[in-house]
Amino acid sequence: MYRHIDNSIGWLAKAMALLGGTVLIALIAMTCISIIGRTLVPLGLSPVKGDFEWMELGVGFAIFSFLPWAQYARGHARVDLFTPAFGKTMNRMIDLIADLMMFAASSIIAWRLWLGMLDKKSYTETTFILQFPTWIAYAAGLLGAVAFVIVSAFCILRSARNLRGSTSDQY
Amino acid sequence: MTNIEIGLWSFPVLLAIIFLRIPIGLAMLAVGFGGTYIVNGSTLMTMGQLKHLVFGTFSNYSLSIIPLFLLMGQFATLSGMSAGLFKAAEAWLGHRKGGVAMSAIGACAGFGAICGSSLATAATMGQVALPELRRYGYSGPLATGALAAGGTLGILIPPSVILVIYAILTEQNIAKLFAAAFIPGILAAIGYMITIAIYVRIVPESGGVLERKPYGERFRALIAVWPVIVIFLMVVGGIYLGIFTPTEAAAVGAAGTGIVALISRGLTWKKTGEAILTTASSTAMIFLIVLGAGLFNSFLALTQLPQTSAQWVSEQGYSPWFVLTVVLLLYLVFGCVMDSLSMVLLTVPIFFPIMSALDFGLTPTEFGLWFGILVLIVVEVGLITPPVGMNLFVINSMAKDIPISQTFKGTFPFVLADLVRVVLLTMFPALTLGLVWLIY
Amino acid sequence: QDVTLRLHQFLPPVATVPKHILKPWATAVEEASGGKVKIDHFDAMSLGGRPPELMDQARDGVVDISMTVVGYTPGRFPRTEVFELPFMMTDPVGTSLAFWQMVEDDFQSNEYKDLKVLGAWVHGPGVVHTKDGVSKLEDMAGKKMRGPTRVINDMLTELGATPVGMPLPAIPEGLSKGVINGTVIPWEVTPAIKLSELVGKHTEFSGDEALYTATIVLVMNKAKYDALPDDVKAAIDAESGAKLSGFAAKVMYDYDAPGREIAVKNGNEITVLDEAEVARWKEAAQPVIGRWVDDMAKRDIDGQALIDQAKALIAEKSAM
Ligand code: NA
Ligand code: NA
């Protein structure tokens, strides 16, 4: 049962990260096309309209969708200066606390982003150049933010099991 | 407690949480949140901020350069250019005493020119150079020490993620900062090579030499790395010449390295997926820290600590050089245990106002560039100082037979070389600013 | 003192608006309240976030007061945009007093209903700054121009240029990189970004009307304002509103002159378009006004009525 959950969560985190990466690659292509267009204005070409805005919106989406994978793959920077001194149980306890904190943080981030999205929607706010509705960009970010909450919740389970000694994939 | 006291107390609390091995970005978020609550007596401020701060931080045009440089570094790793760089460096330097290790440094410098991160440079060059170094009989300490130090060239030579962060925090021009970093970066590579030359004279049994290569072969090997040269000229040259913005340059560089990787068949579906996942993990890590630092710094601003401490320092009448020395030493001490990015994000908002109020005989722009390069070097030393030095761990994990203590030992001379360079650059700001004056 | 208020804004402390408008205003409020209120200044976004977030920071109580350019939140304050329409502004002080009047009578109860507006003003006449010069309408074609607001970007498109969105501090880098060929901003802002060293040509418009202006507001958290003791409220009210709005516009307009002086001293070329040429620009900008009225109709706002009302008020206030 746990293996099955682990695999599904891992798949979700990976899929979100790959989706974000695909957007990043698309933005790279867009930027190259825009630069070519800008250079060849005399030949009648033109830069991509709102290229800077696409970059901002796209990278914003990508980073939200990278968060679940970093949490699942334990990718966040930590200082493990005292790890050897703490001992096995203490370290697993710290892992659990860190995962609980990350769950709290991810939940608050997703919840506030949701409220921010509702604000932007009710204000009918748009971007400068593209006149792209800001709330849609928030909603896209929410996709990654919610996946981040789900993955963070799973990570609590994972460290709780480690603490009980059910698995031994760390230390 | 006054607000200032709350601000001062937040530092030991933050460090304690970080030393408990809580992710650094998360620790900063928590202390920023808690500190603001203590100052205000409510969570209203932070909760309101979080409605738009996260999206705003993630979709910031200047910061979007970071995932692009990271992806570029991943593509560079897959492109096979690292092996070519090492071969070219070997053709020129391999016949000298300690030449293979010097070649590793040269290749790291070349790779640093197309990669904005230290860890990626250390990991990539380690894979290529470590087996070679061992094959030619280089001792464990020298081989791993040289590669760990060489990895820092990934950040010291532009493009550089840390410089991007510094530029945004202090409102410096990224292109000028990259120009300022250029000569100090070259000096770093030369300093490491001199260190190796001295090392093999003191410990003669630590490494062998290759046979001298004819010049025809040397130039052929050099020409073979033309993609690296082209990409570097496109990215850094494009920024200097004003053809594109730094973010655009990063996108062009990522496209260039991606195409080279594709042609050299390094970019299979599987490898591309792995490159994206690595980029995703490092990007999310960096942005969690940036977000945490954003909340933490807004809390500090609320306590008025940065302004108050800047005022306090200037009222004491200390010599500017004394204050600079203290600040740089603090970075070196914290660098032993802290990660370089979070150090920059945490300390620059405090130290920069203090330092820029002092008179070093430079214009504000010149000071901003010079101080940025000094900070860059001292935080990068942290990557190769025990007990926590990420480059040491990366290289050591590739050499299973070498105990970490041997790697620590081998890195020591390179740390000394770094310190000599910091002193030189502090005493002669022209070394940093010369190229900027020349170009702009 | 009884109340401490936090004022957050995006400009560095040495800029005209914080130094010569917000700080004197805050001191006046503090004195009028007999020391009961203290206003802490947080400049250059030091409390976090980016300029577009300032409006929400005041609304959500992240800070108590914020100063921001209304155009940073495009689409959110549609009625206010009437003052940003091409060739709407004449005298900055008169236009600001008209803007304040319409905020007080109308906008405060609809688009600013979540906020307490303390001041509403516009900056001096917008000037076209370019590298290769604009001496006639046709010169705008193909130029990549940085514009500050949605309406102004639409106007730039209509005039044949390509609008590029970037924050004010990014202008020098954008110019040196060729990402933009020029920008439209008032003279007052030019010294801070050393614009006169980066471009050599400036284009002004003769006649009463300015090419454009941008709207600026000082807003306060509503709940915080409502909860203030009556005497503090009275002190704030006495120093704000029309008094602050007219004062702010005057100060910003006064600081146009030294900005222009730098360009003159630098030997830059300043072209003043004559009335006949300006008439062609006015004609070319007409569709922008038409589109704005249509856009307002979609939001059930009578755009034409707002234009007429604004014009009448500007004329009335400027004559005073
Ligand atoms: Na680099
Ligand atoms: Na270290």
mmCIF file of N, CA and C in Angstrom, chain A residues 11-110:
data_model
loop_
_atom_site.group_PDB
_atom_site.id
_atom_site.type_symbol
_atom_site.label_atom_id
_atom_site.label_comp_id
_atom_site.label_asym_id
_atom_site.label_seq_id
_atom_site.Cartn_x
_atom_site.Cartn_y
_atom_site.Cartn_z
ATOM 1 N N TRP A 11 5.465 10.030 -8.972
ATOM 2 C CA TRP A 11 5.060 10.276 -10.366
ATOM 3 C C TRP A 11 4.493 11.684 -10.520
ATOM 4 N N LEU A 12 3.632 12.069 -9.567
ATOM 5 C CA LEU A 12 3.022 13.410 -9.623
ATOM 6 C C LEU A 12 4.105 14.495 -9.580
ATOM 7 N N ALA A 13 5.049 14.357 -8.639
ATOM 8 C CA ALA A 13 6.105 15.362 -8.488
ATOM 9 C C ALA A 13 6.936 15.446 -9.763
ATOM 10 N N LYS A 14 7.274 14.271 -10.307
ATOM 11 C CA LYS A 14 8.083 14.223 -11.517
ATOM 12 C C LYS A 14 7.330 14.847 -12.690
ATOM 13 N N ALA A 15 6.057 14.503 -12.829
ATOM 14 C CA ALA A 15 5.264 15.004 -13.954
ATOM 15 C C ALA A 15 5.179 16.527 -13.902
ATOM 16 N N MET A 16 4.964 17.068 -12.693
ATOM 17 C CA MET A 16 4.899 18.534 -12.572
ATOM 18 C C MET A 16 6.239 19.174 -12.954
ATOM 19 N N ALA A 17 7.332 18.569 -12.479
ATOM 20 C CA ALA A 17 8.655 19.121 -12.777
ATOM 21 C C ALA A 17 8.926 19.084 -14.277
ATOM 22 N N LEU A 18 8.560 17.963 -14.917
ATOM 23 C CA LEU A 18 8.802 17.849 -16.362
ATOM 24 C C LEU A 18 7.950 18.852 -17.130
ATOM 25 N N LEU A 19 6.715 19.044 -16.652
ATOM 26 C CA LEU A 19 5.842 20.040 -17.288
ATOM 27 C C LEU A 19 6.482 21.432 -17.187
ATOM 28 N N GLY A 20 6.957 21.767 -15.980
ATOM 29 C CA GLY A 20 7.626 23.062 -15.792
ATOM 30 C C GLY A 20 8.853 23.175 -16.679
ATOM 31 N N GLY A 21 9.617 22.082 -16.788
ATOM 32 C CA GLY A 21 10.813 22.089 -17.622
ATOM 33 C C GLY A 21 10.472 22.301 -19.086
ATOM 34 N N THR A 22 9.378 21.693 -19.516
ATOM 35 C CA THR A 22 8.950 21.872 -20.905
ATOM 36 C C THR A 22 8.610 23.336 -21.167
ATOM 37 N N VAL A 23 7.930 23.951 -20.207
ATOM 38 C CA VAL A 23 7.610 25.378 -20.348
ATOM 39 C C VAL A 23 8.902 26.194 -20.433
ATOM 40 N N LEU A 24 9.877 25.835 -19.598
ATOM 41 C CA LEU A 24 11.167 26.542 -19.598
ATOM 42 C C LEU A 24 11.829 26.442 -20.975
ATOM 43 N N ILE A 25 11.798 25.245 -21.560
ATOM 44 C CA ILE A 25 12.413 25.068 -22.882
ATOM 45 C C ILE A 25 11.640 25.865 -23.937
ATOM 46 N N ALA A 26 10.319 25.879 -23.807
ATOM 47 C CA ALA A 26 9.515 26.677 -24.740
ATOM 48 C C ALA A 26 9.878 28.159 -24.626
ATOM 49 N N LEU A 27 10.127 28.623 -23.389
ATOM 50 C CA LEU A 27 10.496 30.032 -23.188
ATOM 51 C C LEU A 27 11.849 30.340 -23.820
ATOM 52 N N ILE A 28 12.757 29.361 -23.764
ATOM 53 C CA ILE A 28 14.074 29.537 -24.391
ATOM 54 C C ILE A 28 13.893 29.722 -25.900
ATOM 55 N N ALA A 29 13.061 28.870 -26.485
ATOM 56 C CA ALA A 29 12.802 28.969 -27.922
ATOM 57 C C ALA A 29 12.151 30.316 -28.246
ATOM 58 N N MET A 30 11.163 30.703 -27.425
ATOM 59 C CA MET A 30 10.465 31.979 -27.647
ATOM 60 C C MET A 30 11.455 33.145 -27.612
ATOM 61 N N THR A 31 12.369 33.116 -26.624
ATOM 62 C CA THR A 31 13.334 34.209 -26.491
ATOM 63 C C THR A 31 14.243 34.279 -27.725
ATOM 64 N N CYS A 32 14.701 33.110 -28.203
ATOM 65 C CA CYS A 32 15.576 33.111 -29.382
ATOM 66 C C CYS A 32 14.828 33.678 -30.586
ATOM 67 N N ILE A 33 13.584 33.257 -30.759
ATOM 68 C CA ILE A 33 12.785 33.763 -31.884
ATOM 69 C C ILE A 33 12.613 35.272 -31.759
ATOM 70 N N SER A 34 12.358 35.726 -30.527
ATOM 71 C CA SER A 34 12.123 37.153 -30.318
ATOM 72 C C SER A 34 13.388 37.962 -30.618
ATOM 73 N N ILE A 35 14.545 37.424 -30.219
ATOM 74 C CA ILE A 35 15.802 38.149 -30.474
ATOM 75 C C ILE A 35 16.055 38.224 -31.981
ATOM 76 N N ILE A 36 15.807 37.101 -32.672
ATOM 77 C CA ILE A 36 15.979 37.107 -34.132
ATOM 78 C C ILE A 36 15.042 38.146 -34.749
ATOM 79 N N GLY A 37 13.796 38.145 -34.285
ATOM 80 C CA GLY A 37 12.829 39.109 -34.811
ATOM 81 C C GLY A 37 13.249 40.543 -34.571
ATOM 82 N N ARG A 38 13.825 40.783 -33.377
ATOM 83 C CA ARG A 38 14.236 42.136 -33.018
ATOM 84 C C ARG A 38 15.421 42.578 -33.885
ATOM 85 N N THR A 39 16.332 41.624 -34.148
ATOM 86 C CA THR A 39 17.507 41.959 -34.950
ATOM 87 C C THR A 39 17.121 42.225 -36.401
ATOM 88 N N LEU A 40 16.087 41.509 -36.863
ATOM 89 C CA LEU A 40 15.733 41.607 -38.282
ATOM 90 C C LEU A 40 14.545 42.523 -38.529
ATOM 91 N N VAL A 41 14.342 43.507 -37.633
ATOM 92 C CA VAL A 41 13.259 44.472 -37.860
ATOM 93 C C VAL A 41 13.356 45.102 -39.260
ATOM 94 N N PRO A 42 14.588 45.438 -39.732
ATOM 95 C CA PRO A 42 14.688 46.026 -41.088
ATOM 96 C C PRO A 42 14.125 45.109 -42.172
ATOM 97 N N LEU A 43 14.138 43.804 -41.938
ATOM 98 C CA LEU A 43 13.594 42.880 -42.946
ATOM 99 C C LEU A 43 12.104 42.640 -42.748
ATOM 100 N N GLY A 44 11.513 43.397 -41.857
ATOM 101 C CA GLY A 44 10.073 43.278 -41.674
ATOM 102 C C GLY A 44 9.655 42.304 -40.594
ATOM 103 N N LEU A 45 10.641 41.681 -39.921
ATOM 104 C CA LEU A 45 10.284 40.811 -38.795
ATOM 105 C C LEU A 45 10.102 41.671 -37.544
ATOM 106 N N SER A 46 9.590 41.063 -36.473
ATOM 107 C CA SER A 46 9.421 41.835 -35.246
ATOM 108 C C SER A 46 9.610 40.909 -34.054
ATOM 109 N N PRO A 47 9.945 41.489 -32.876
ATOM 110 C CA PRO A 47 10.075 40.641 -31.692
ATOM 111 C C PRO A 47 8.726 40.051 -31.293
ATOM 112 N N VAL A 48 8.751 38.980 -30.524
ATOM 113 C CA VAL A 48 7.514 38.391 -30.019
ATOM 114 C C VAL A 48 6.840 39.410 -29.109
ATOM 115 N N LYS A 49 5.570 39.668 -29.333
ATOM 116 C CA LYS A 49 4.866 40.666 -28.519
ATOM 117 C C LYS A 49 4.840 40.218 -27.053
ATOM 118 N N GLY A 50 5.240 41.120 -26.172
ATOM 119 C CA GLY A 50 5.214 40.812 -24.739
ATOM 120 C C GLY A 50 6.185 39.719 -24.344
ATOM 121 N N ASP A 51 7.357 39.640 -25.026
ATOM 122 C CA ASP A 51 8.306 38.552 -24.722
ATOM 123 C C ASP A 51 8.732 38.541 -23.248
ATOM 124 N N PHE A 52 8.949 39.741 -22.669
ATOM 125 C CA PHE A 52 9.345 39.790 -21.257
ATOM 126 C C PHE A 52 8.228 39.245 -20.365
ATOM 127 N N GLU A 53 6.993 39.586 -20.733
ATOM 128 C CA GLU A 53 5.871 39.119 -19.911
ATOM 129 C C GLU A 53 5.702 37.614 -20.001
ATOM 130 N N TRP A 54 5.875 37.071 -21.206
ATOM 131 C CA TRP A 54 5.775 35.602 -21.333
ATOM 132 C C TRP A 54 6.832 34.944 -20.458
ATOM 133 N N MET A 55 8.050 35.532 -20.465
ATOM 134 C CA MET A 55 9.134 34.971 -19.650
ATOM 135 C C MET A 55 8.742 34.980 -18.170
ATOM 136 N N GLU A 56 8.195 36.128 -17.704
ATOM 137 C CA GLU A 56 7.811 36.216 -16.291
ATOM 138 C C GLU A 56 6.722 35.206 -15.945
ATOM 139 N N LEU A 57 5.689 35.179 -16.775
ATOM 140 C CA LEU A 57 4.553 34.296 -16.491
ATOM 141 C C LEU A 57 4.993 32.839 -16.564
ATOM 142 N N GLY A 58 5.792 32.509 -17.585
ATOM 143 C CA GLY A 58 6.210 31.120 -17.791
ATOM 144 C C GLY A 58 7.125 30.634 -16.681
ATOM 145 N N VAL A 59 8.118 31.465 -16.315
ATOM 146 C CA VAL A 59 9.032 31.045 -15.260
ATOM 147 C C VAL A 59 8.276 30.951 -13.930
ATOM 148 N N GLY A 60 7.338 31.871 -13.714
ATOM 149 C CA GLY A 60 6.514 31.788 -12.506
ATOM 150 C C GLY A 60 5.820 30.433 -12.411
ATOM 151 N N PHE A 61 5.205 30.024 -13.507
ATOM 152 C CA PHE A 61 4.537 28.719 -13.529
ATOM 153 C C PHE A 61 5.548 27.599 -13.284
ATOM 154 N N ALA A 62 6.707 27.677 -13.974
ATOM 155 C CA ALA A 62 7.706 26.606 -13.866
ATOM 156 C C ALA A 62 8.166 26.442 -12.421
ATOM 157 N N ILE A 63 8.410 27.541 -11.737
ATOM 158 C CA ILE A 63 8.956 27.417 -10.385
ATOM 159 C C ILE A 63 7.927 26.805 -9.433
ATOM 160 N N PHE A 64 6.665 27.215 -9.557
ATOM 161 C CA PHE A 64 5.633 26.559 -8.744
ATOM 162 C C PHE A 64 5.631 25.057 -9.013
ATOM 163 N N SER A 65 5.806 24.674 -10.276
ATOM 164 C CA SER A 65 5.695 23.250 -10.575
ATOM 165 C C SER A 65 6.986 22.487 -10.239
ATOM 166 N N PHE A 66 8.087 23.236 -9.924
ATOM 167 C CA PHE A 66 9.317 22.565 -9.499
ATOM 168 C C PHE A 66 9.294 22.234 -7.997
ATOM 169 N N LEU A 67 8.466 22.962 -7.237
ATOM 170 C CA LEU A 67 8.482 22.808 -5.777
ATOM 171 C C LEU A 67 8.185 21.379 -5.309
ATOM 172 N N PRO A 68 7.153 20.696 -5.885
ATOM 173 C CA PRO A 68 6.867 19.341 -5.402
ATOM 174 C C PRO A 68 8.060 18.399 -5.552
ATOM 175 N N TRP A 69 8.755 18.486 -6.688
ATOM 176 C CA TRP A 69 9.863 17.563 -6.916
ATOM 177 C C TRP A 69 11.003 17.811 -5.933
ATOM 178 N N ALA A 70 11.331 19.083 -5.678
ATOM 179 C CA ALA A 70 12.408 19.378 -4.738
ATOM 180 C C ALA A 70 12.078 18.806 -3.366
ATOM 181 N N GLN A 71 10.816 18.875 -2.968
ATOM 182 C CA GLN A 71 10.420 18.347 -1.669
ATOM 183 C C GLN A 71 10.483 16.818 -1.680
ATOM 184 N N TYR A 72 9.967 16.209 -2.744
ATOM 185 C CA TYR A 72 9.954 14.744 -2.823
ATOM 186 C C TYR A 72 11.383 14.204 -2.848
ATOM 187 N N ALA A 73 12.254 14.840 -3.642
ATOM 188 C CA ALA A 73 13.629 14.356 -3.816
ATOM 189 C C ALA A 73 14.560 14.872 -2.730
ATOM 190 N N ARG A 74 14.041 15.473 -1.681
ATOM 191 C CA ARG A 74 14.826 16.046 -0.573
ATOM 192 C C ARG A 74 15.913 16.959 -1.120
ATOM 193 N N GLY A 75 15.501 17.860 -2.010
ATOM 194 C CA GLY A 75 16.470 18.701 -2.707
ATOM 195 C C GLY A 75 16.782 20.011 -2.015
ATOM 196 N N HIS A 76 16.173 20.302 -0.880
ATOM 197 C CA HIS A 76 16.380 21.615 -0.273
ATOM 198 C C HIS A 76 17.681 21.685 0.510
ATOM 199 N N ALA A 77 18.332 22.859 0.421
ATOM 200 C CA ALA A 77 19.629 23.032 1.063
ATOM 201 C C ALA A 77 19.468 22.994 2.577
ATOM 202 N N ARG A 78 20.319 22.197 3.244
ATOM 203 C CA ARG A 78 20.342 22.123 4.707
ATOM 204 C C ARG A 78 21.784 22.137 5.160
ATOM 205 N N VAL A 79 21.969 22.428 6.430
ATOM 206 C CA VAL A 79 23.309 22.393 7.011
ATOM 207 C C VAL A 79 23.381 21.151 7.897
ATOM 208 N N ASP A 80 24.122 20.122 7.449
ATOM 209 C CA ASP A 80 24.141 18.912 8.299
ATOM 210 C C ASP A 80 25.416 18.804 9.113
ATOM 211 N N LEU A 81 25.764 19.939 9.742
ATOM 212 C CA LEU A 81 26.958 20.015 10.568
ATOM 213 C C LEU A 81 26.887 19.045 11.745
ATOM 214 N N PHE A 82 25.725 18.991 12.409
ATOM 215 C CA PHE A 82 25.626 18.223 13.647
ATOM 216 C C PHE A 82 24.964 16.869 13.442
ATOM 217 N N THR A 83 24.669 16.528 12.185
ATOM 218 C CA THR A 83 23.986 15.270 11.920
ATOM 219 C C THR A 83 24.671 14.078 12.602
ATOM 220 N N PRO A 84 26.009 13.961 12.476
ATOM 221 C CA PRO A 84 26.630 12.784 13.099
ATOM 222 C C PRO A 84 26.479 12.798 14.619
ATOM 223 N N ALA A 85 26.406 13.988 15.213
ATOM 224 C CA ALA A 85 26.354 14.080 16.675
ATOM 225 C C ALA A 85 24.959 13.749 17.220
ATOM 226 N N PHE A 86 23.939 13.916 16.389
ATOM 227 C CA PHE A 86 22.570 13.796 16.898
ATOM 228 C C PHE A 86 22.115 12.349 17.109
ATOM 229 N N GLY A 87 22.612 11.467 16.305
ATOM 230 C CA GLY A 87 22.129 10.084 16.424
ATOM 231 C C GLY A 87 20.899 9.859 15.574
ATOM 232 N N LYS A 88 20.609 8.559 15.373
ATOM 233 C CA LYS A 88 19.613 8.146 14.390
ATOM 234 C C LYS A 88 18.206 8.661 14.709
ATOM 235 N N THR A 89 17.747 8.434 15.919
ATOM 236 C CA THR A 89 16.373 8.785 16.268
ATOM 237 C C THR A 89 16.160 10.291 16.210
ATOM 238 N N MET A 90 17.116 11.015 16.795
ATOM 239 C CA MET A 90 17.045 12.476 16.795
ATOM 240 C C MET A 90 16.970 12.993 15.356
ATOM 241 N N ASN A 91 17.801 12.452 14.489
ATOM 242 C CA ASN A 91 17.807 12.906 13.106
ATOM 243 C C ASN A 91 16.478 12.625 12.414
ATOM 244 N N ARG A 92 15.927 11.477 12.677
ATOM 245 C CA ARG A 92 14.639 11.141 12.050
ATOM 246 C C ARG A 92 13.531 12.027 12.609
ATOM 247 N N MET A 93 13.663 12.357 13.875
ATOM 248 C CA MET A 93 12.700 13.272 14.490
ATOM 249 C C MET A 93 12.781 14.640 13.795
ATOM 250 N N ILE A 94 14.009 15.102 13.580
ATOM 251 C CA ILE A 94 14.198 16.399 12.914
ATOM 252 C C ILE A 94 13.601 16.359 11.504
ATOM 253 N N ASP A 95 13.814 15.245 10.805
ATOM 254 C CA ASP A 95 13.223 15.089 9.471
ATOM 255 C C ASP A 95 11.715 15.264 9.526
ATOM 256 N N LEU A 96 11.115 14.619 10.526
ATOM 257 C CA LEU A 96 9.659 14.693 10.646
ATOM 258 C C LEU A 96 9.224 16.133 10.917
ATOM 259 N N ILE A 97 9.950 16.814 11.820
ATOM 260 C CA ILE A 97 9.600 18.203 12.136
ATOM 261 C C ILE A 97 9.746 19.081 10.884
ATOM 262 N N ALA A 98 10.852 18.872 10.153
ATOM 263 C CA ALA A 98 11.072 19.665 8.939
ATOM 264 C C ALA A 98 9.930 19.429 7.951
ATOM 265 N N ASP A 99 9.506 18.188 7.821
ATOM 266 C CA ASP A 99 8.430 17.902 6.872
ATOM 267 C C ASP A 99 7.093 18.486 7.335
ATOM 268 N N LEU A 100 6.869 18.470 8.652
ATOM 269 C CA LEU A 100 5.651 19.114 9.164
ATOM 270 C C LEU A 100 5.684 20.616 8.872
ATOM 271 N N MET A 101 6.849 21.230 9.084
ATOM 272 C CA MET A 101 6.979 22.666 8.809
ATOM 273 C C MET A 101 6.770 22.943 7.323
ATOM 274 N N MET A 102 7.329 22.077 6.478
ATOM 275 C CA MET A 102 7.189 22.307 5.046
ATOM 276 C C MET A 102 5.726 22.155 4.634
ATOM 277 N N PHE A 103 5.027 21.219 5.275
ATOM 278 C CA PHE A 103 3.601 21.059 4.971
ATOM 279 C C PHE A 103 2.841 22.335 5.363
ATOM 280 N N ALA A 104 3.161 22.860 6.539
ATOM 281 C CA ALA A 104 2.513 24.114 6.969
ATOM 282 C C ALA A 104 2.810 25.223 5.964
ATOM 283 N N ALA A 105 4.090 25.340 5.587
ATOM 284 C CA ALA A 105 4.468 26.404 4.655
ATOM 285 C C ALA A 105 3.764 26.236 3.321
ATOM 286 N N SER A 106 3.768 25.006 2.790
ATOM 287 C CA SER A 106 3.143 24.792 1.479
ATOM 288 C C SER A 106 1.652 25.078 1.546
ATOM 289 N N SER A 107 1.016 24.687 2.656
ATOM 290 C CA SER A 107 -0.431 24.922 2.772
ATOM 291 C C SER A 107 -0.731 26.420 2.814
ATOM 292 N N ILE A 108 0.063 27.140 3.603
ATOM 293 C CA ILE A 108 -0.160 28.592 3.684
ATOM 294 C C ILE A 108 0.067 29.234 2.316
ATOM 295 N N ILE A 109 1.142 28.806 1.632
ATOM 296 C CA ILE A 109 1.442 29.381 0.314
ATOM 297 C C ILE A 109 0.273 29.136 -0.642
ATOM 298 N N ALA A 110 -0.233 27.904 -0.682
ATOM 299 C CA ALA A 110 -1.325 27.576 -1.610
ATOM 300 C C ALA A 110 -2.601 28.342 -1.244
#
